């Protein structure tokens, strides 16, 4: 927020949403303290995203930061709704920790898996006979392919975020309709990090 103001190109709107009313109020307060023109939406992302997108100028530049609690709450309908915007970049937090801890359980469930909302149709694309490591890689690649089917391109440069003890927490991935955003992202994440898995 401060950088956009200092650079002479402040955000015209900052729209935030959360299911938890207290967390939403805290985020709103932090942003208002920075001088952000904040508008809040209380509710689940799958409910509020349509309202948010319908309120936007279709010709403006848009940036979305998606920070879900786990894989299940990153419902693919959110991505599809945002991808309808002509100019959209999305920075997406994908919980590697959730996939590592619970991936085998999600994949083995015959009905109502947490992956159903994250990657619709995943059962036709994930080889359940493979080992956990391969399955996790397939889940991530399948999700990226699904993103690209919406006309938004996911960067091949993914940032793995680790904790204080080097434990894998989540991936940050940029998905954008414009190549320039992907070039900026490539430069920003070029840290020479090792394997994502």
mmCIF file of C-alpha atoms in Angstrom:
data_model
loop_
_atom_site.group_PDB
_atom_site.id
_atom_site.type_symbol
_atom_site.label_atom_id
_atom_site.label_comp_id
_atom_site.label_asym_id
_atom_site.label_seq_id
_atom_site.Cartn_x
_atom_site.Cartn_y
_atom_site.Cartn_z
ATOM 1 C CA UNK A 1 0.000 0.000 0.000
ATOM 2 C CA UNK A 2 2.697 2.467 1.033
ATOM 3 C CA UNK A 3 4.768 1.662 -2.071
ATOM 4 C CA UNK A 4 1.838 2.349 -4.403
ATOM 5 C CA UNK A 5 1.295 5.757 -2.783
ATOM 6 C CA UNK A 6 5.022 6.581 -2.762
ATOM 7 C CA UNK A 7 5.260 5.570 -6.424
ATOM 8 C CA UNK A 8 2.488 7.985 -7.390
ATOM 9 C CA UNK A 9 0.082 5.222 -8.415
ATOM 10 C CA UNK A 10 -2.048 4.425 -5.364
ATOM 11 C CA UNK A 11 -4.763 1.819 -5.513
ATOM 12 C CA UNK A 12 -8.134 3.412 -6.296
ATOM 13 C CA UNK A 13 -9.885 0.718 -4.240
ATOM 14 C CA UNK A 14 -8.846 -2.036 -1.882
ATOM 15 C CA UNK A 15 -11.588 -4.627 -1.546
ATOM 16 C CA UNK A 16 -11.160 -7.227 1.169
ATOM 17 C CA UNK A 17 -13.259 -10.109 2.346
ATOM 18 C CA UNK A 18 -13.254 -12.689 5.093
ATOM 19 C CA UNK A 19 -15.689 -15.101 6.629
ATOM 20 C CA UNK A 20 -14.569 -14.118 10.131
ATOM 21 C CA UNK A 21 -15.999 -10.722 11.141
ATOM 22 C CA UNK A 22 -13.250 -9.943 13.681
ATOM 23 C CA UNK A 23 -10.409 -10.748 11.283
ATOM 24 C CA UNK A 24 -12.072 -8.669 8.605
ATOM 25 C CA UNK A 25 -12.383 -5.692 10.968
ATOM 26 C CA UNK A 26 -8.721 -6.032 11.986
ATOM 27 C CA UNK A 27 -7.576 -6.139 8.346
ATOM 28 C CA UNK A 28 -9.760 -3.143 7.526
ATOM 29 C CA UNK A 29 -8.260 -1.168 10.408
ATOM 30 C CA UNK A 30 -4.680 -1.987 9.380
ATOM 31 C CA UNK A 31 -5.347 -0.881 5.811
ATOM 32 C CA UNK A 32 -7.171 2.301 6.834
ATOM 33 C CA UNK A 33 -4.193 3.185 9.035
ATOM 34 C CA UNK A 34 -2.099 3.050 5.853
ATOM 35 C CA UNK A 35 -4.582 5.332 4.086
ATOM 36 C CA UNK A 36 -6.112 2.648 1.876
ATOM 37 C CA UNK A 37 -9.551 3.252 0.359
ATOM 38 C CA UNK A 38 -10.995 0.037 1.805
ATOM 39 C CA UNK A 39 -14.336 -1.589 1.198
ATOM 40 C CA UNK A 40 -15.165 -4.763 3.106
ATOM 41 C CA UNK A 41 -17.177 -7.863 2.240
ATOM 42 C CA UNK A 42 -18.063 -10.229 5.056
ATOM 43 C CA UNK A 43 -18.776 -13.809 4.008
ATOM 44 C CA UNK A 44 -17.171 -16.760 2.290
ATOM 45 C CA UNK A 45 -15.077 -16.014 -0.769
ATOM 46 C CA UNK A 46 -17.350 -18.119 -2.971
ATOM 47 C CA UNK A 47 -20.304 -15.951 -1.903
ATOM 48 C CA UNK A 48 -18.651 -12.534 -1.978
ATOM 49 C CA UNK A 49 -16.515 -12.830 -5.114
ATOM 50 C CA UNK A 50 -19.426 -12.404 -7.518
ATOM 51 C CA UNK A 51 -20.569 -9.247 -5.722
ATOM 52 C CA UNK A 52 -17.032 -7.889 -5.754
ATOM 53 C CA UNK A 53 -16.421 -8.606 -9.447
ATOM 54 C CA UNK A 54 -19.794 -7.131 -10.419
ATOM 55 C CA UNK A 55 -18.869 -3.908 -8.602
ATOM 56 C CA UNK A 56 -15.609 -3.444 -10.530
ATOM 57 C CA UNK A 57 -14.888 -1.328 -13.585
ATOM 58 C CA UNK A 58 -14.515 -3.887 -16.365
ATOM 59 C CA UNK A 59 -11.740 -1.836 -18.034
ATOM 60 C CA UNK A 60 -9.599 -1.138 -14.962
ATOM 61 C CA UNK A 61 -6.458 -2.983 -13.932
ATOM 62 C CA UNK A 62 -7.188 -5.531 -11.211
ATOM 63 C CA UNK A 63 -5.008 -7.388 -8.737
ATOM 64 C CA UNK A 64 -6.304 -10.114 -6.433
ATOM 65 C CA UNK A 65 -4.432 -11.701 -3.551
ATOM 66 C CA UNK A 66 -6.048 -15.001 -2.614
ATOM 67 C CA UNK A 67 -5.027 -16.207 0.832
ATOM 68 C CA UNK A 68 -7.199 -19.206 1.733
ATOM 69 C CA UNK A 69 -7.064 -21.152 4.964
ATOM 70 C CA UNK A 70 -6.581 -24.478 3.146
ATOM 71 C CA UNK A 71 -7.010 -26.077 -0.280
ATOM 72 C CA UNK A 72 -10.744 -26.642 0.114
ATOM 73 C CA UNK A 73 -11.427 -22.946 0.717
ATOM 74 C CA UNK A 74 -9.623 -22.034 -2.520
ATOM 75 C CA UNK A 75 -12.718 -22.994 -4.480
ATOM 76 C CA UNK A 76 -12.037 -22.968 -8.213
ATOM 77 C CA UNK A 77 -15.203 -20.922 -8.782
ATOM 78 C CA UNK A 78 -13.320 -17.983 -7.242
ATOM 79 C CA UNK A 79 -10.615 -18.250 -9.919
ATOM 80 C CA UNK A 80 -13.200 -18.648 -12.694
ATOM 81 C CA UNK A 81 -15.110 -15.571 -11.542
ATOM 82 C CA UNK A 82 -11.954 -13.450 -11.364
ATOM 83 C CA UNK A 83 -10.728 -14.717 -14.733
ATOM 84 C CA UNK A 84 -13.778 -13.155 -16.381
ATOM 85 C CA UNK A 85 -12.152 -9.748 -15.797
ATOM 86 C CA UNK A 86 -10.333 -8.410 -18.845
ATOM 87 C CA UNK A 87 -7.268 -7.258 -16.902
ATOM 88 C CA UNK A 88 -6.519 -9.396 -13.859
ATOM 89 C CA UNK A 89 -3.414 -10.553 -12.049
ATOM 90 C CA UNK A 90 -3.793 -12.963 -9.135
ATOM 91 C CA UNK A 91 -1.228 -13.769 -6.496
ATOM 92 C CA UNK A 92 -2.354 -17.054 -5.007
ATOM 93 C CA UNK A 93 -1.288 -18.693 -1.750
ATOM 94 C CA UNK A 94 -1.585 -22.471 -2.129
ATOM 95 C CA UNK A 95 -1.193 -24.440 1.089
ATOM 96 C CA UNK A 96 1.603 -26.938 0.536
ATOM 97 C CA UNK A 97 1.352 -27.868 4.205
ATOM 98 C CA UNK A 98 -2.301 -28.880 3.767
ATOM 99 C CA UNK A 99 -1.441 -30.928 0.681
ATOM 100 C CA UNK A 100 1.514 -32.581 2.443
ATOM 101 C CA UNK A 101 -0.384 -33.405 5.627
ATOM 102 C CA UNK A 102 -3.744 -34.316 4.144
ATOM 103 C CA UNK A 103 -3.172 -35.041 0.447
ATOM 104 C CA UNK A 104 -3.274 -38.831 0.775
ATOM 105 C CA UNK A 105 -6.512 -38.598 2.778
ATOM 106 C CA UNK A 106 -8.075 -36.201 0.240
ATOM 107 C CA UNK A 107 -7.108 -38.439 -2.675
ATOM 108 C CA UNK A 108 -8.337 -41.649 -1.033
ATOM 109 C CA UNK A 109 -11.805 -40.245 -0.257
ATOM 110 C CA UNK A 110 -14.321 -41.569 -2.750
ATOM 111 C CA UNK A 111 -16.847 -38.809 -2.049
ATOM 112 C CA UNK A 112 -16.727 -35.236 -0.766
ATOM 113 C CA UNK A 113 -12.973 -34.767 -0.942
ATOM 114 C CA UNK A 114 -11.516 -31.345 -0.160
ATOM 115 C CA UNK A 115 -9.989 -31.486 -3.641
ATOM 116 C CA UNK A 116 -13.446 -31.434 -5.277
ATOM 117 C CA UNK A 117 -13.788 -27.663 -4.942
ATOM 118 C CA UNK A 118 -10.062 -26.939 -5.384
ATOM 119 C CA UNK A 119 -9.699 -28.929 -8.641
ATOM 120 C CA UNK A 120 -13.036 -29.915 -10.176
ATOM 121 C CA UNK A 121 -12.570 -33.138 -12.157
ATOM 122 C CA UNK A 122 -9.346 -34.099 -10.389
ATOM 123 C CA UNK A 123 -10.326 -37.773 -10.124
ATOM 124 C CA UNK A 124 -9.891 -38.192 -13.885
ATOM 125 C CA UNK A 125 -6.393 -36.674 -13.785
ATOM 126 C CA UNK A 126 -4.660 -37.884 -10.628
ATOM 127 C CA UNK A 127 -3.130 -41.371 -10.629
ATOM 128 C CA UNK A 128 -4.202 -42.725 -7.239
ATOM 129 C CA UNK A 129 -1.879 -45.727 -7.666
ATOM 130 C CA UNK A 130 1.221 -43.508 -7.532
ATOM 131 C CA UNK A 131 3.114 -42.555 -4.381
ATOM 132 C CA UNK A 132 2.236 -39.527 -2.266
ATOM 133 C CA UNK A 133 5.039 -37.358 -3.681
ATOM 134 C CA UNK A 134 3.949 -37.962 -7.283
ATOM 135 C CA UNK A 135 0.304 -37.421 -6.351
ATOM 136 C CA UNK A 136 1.136 -34.037 -4.756
ATOM 137 C CA UNK A 137 3.006 -33.005 -7.891
ATOM 138 C CA UNK A 138 0.054 -34.123 -10.033
ATOM 139 C CA UNK A 139 -2.401 -32.153 -7.871
ATOM 140 C CA UNK A 140 -0.349 -28.979 -8.230
ATOM 141 C CA UNK A 141 0.165 -29.392 -11.990
ATOM 142 C CA UNK A 142 -3.500 -30.267 -12.503
ATOM 143 C CA UNK A 143 -4.520 -27.092 -10.648
ATOM 144 C CA UNK A 144 -2.157 -24.971 -12.757
ATOM 145 C CA UNK A 145 -3.564 -26.530 -15.958
ATOM 146 C CA UNK A 146 -7.089 -25.769 -14.794
ATOM 147 C CA UNK A 147 -6.107 -22.135 -14.155
ATOM 148 C CA UNK A 148 -4.790 -21.852 -17.698
ATOM 149 C CA UNK A 149 -8.033 -23.253 -19.102
ATOM 150 C CA UNK A 150 -9.677 -19.977 -17.974
ATOM 151 C CA UNK A 151 -7.379 -17.842 -20.150
ATOM 152 C CA UNK A 152 -5.195 -16.794 -17.223
ATOM 153 C CA UNK A 153 -1.604 -18.016 -17.361
ATOM 154 C CA UNK A 154 0.171 -19.335 -14.312
ATOM 155 C CA UNK A 155 3.806 -18.495 -13.926
ATOM 156 C CA UNK A 156 6.272 -21.351 -14.046
ATOM 157 C CA UNK A 157 8.157 -19.417 -11.371
ATOM 158 C CA UNK A 158 6.561 -20.458 -8.106
ATOM 159 C CA UNK A 159 7.855 -19.289 -4.740
ATOM 160 C CA UNK A 160 8.009 -21.827 -1.926
ATOM 161 C CA UNK A 161 7.531 -20.116 1.435
ATOM 162 C CA UNK A 162 9.110 -21.878 4.390
ATOM 163 C CA UNK A 163 8.868 -21.477 8.144
ATOM 164 C CA UNK A 164 11.585 -20.667 10.685
ATOM 165 C CA UNK A 165 12.665 -24.322 10.778
ATOM 166 C CA UNK A 166 12.649 -24.585 6.970
ATOM 167 C CA UNK A 167 9.317 -26.447 6.985
ATOM 168 C CA UNK A 168 7.360 -26.064 3.746
ATOM 169 C CA UNK A 169 4.287 -23.889 4.346
ATOM 170 C CA UNK A 170 2.843 -22.702 1.055
ATOM 171 C CA UNK A 171 3.509 -21.787 -2.535
ATOM 172 C CA UNK A 172 2.981 -18.325 -3.960
ATOM 173 C CA UNK A 173 2.027 -18.373 -7.609
ATOM 174 C CA UNK A 174 1.205 -15.508 -9.935
ATOM 175 C CA UNK A 175 -1.540 -16.052 -12.485
ATOM 176 C CA UNK A 176 -2.052 -13.265 -15.000
ATOM 177 C CA UNK A 177 -3.532 -12.409 -18.367
ATOM 178 C CA UNK A 178 -0.598 -10.175 -19.289
ATOM 179 C CA UNK A 179 2.939 -11.384 -20.021
ATOM 180 C CA UNK A 180 4.446 -8.272 -18.442
ATOM 181 C CA UNK A 181 3.120 -9.247 -15.009
ATOM 182 C CA UNK A 182 4.660 -12.709 -15.424
ATOM 183 C CA UNK A 183 8.035 -11.145 -16.366
ATOM 184 C CA UNK A 184 7.957 -8.907 -13.270
ATOM 185 C CA UNK A 185 7.095 -11.911 -11.126
ATOM 186 C CA UNK A 186 9.950 -13.975 -12.586
ATOM 187 C CA UNK A 187 12.392 -11.240 -11.622
ATOM 188 C CA UNK A 188 10.893 -10.850 -8.144
ATOM 189 C CA UNK A 189 11.064 -14.548 -7.231
ATOM 190 C CA UNK A 190 14.438 -15.361 -8.784
ATOM 191 C CA UNK A 191 16.097 -16.579 -5.584
ATOM 192 C CA UNK A 192 17.704 -19.741 -6.863
ATOM 193 C CA UNK A 193 15.612 -21.826 -4.495
ATOM 194 C CA UNK A 194 15.619 -25.579 -4.734
ATOM 195 C CA UNK A 195 12.824 -28.046 -5.320
ATOM 196 C CA UNK A 196 9.212 -27.039 -4.795
ATOM 197 C CA UNK A 197 8.305 -30.508 -3.557
#
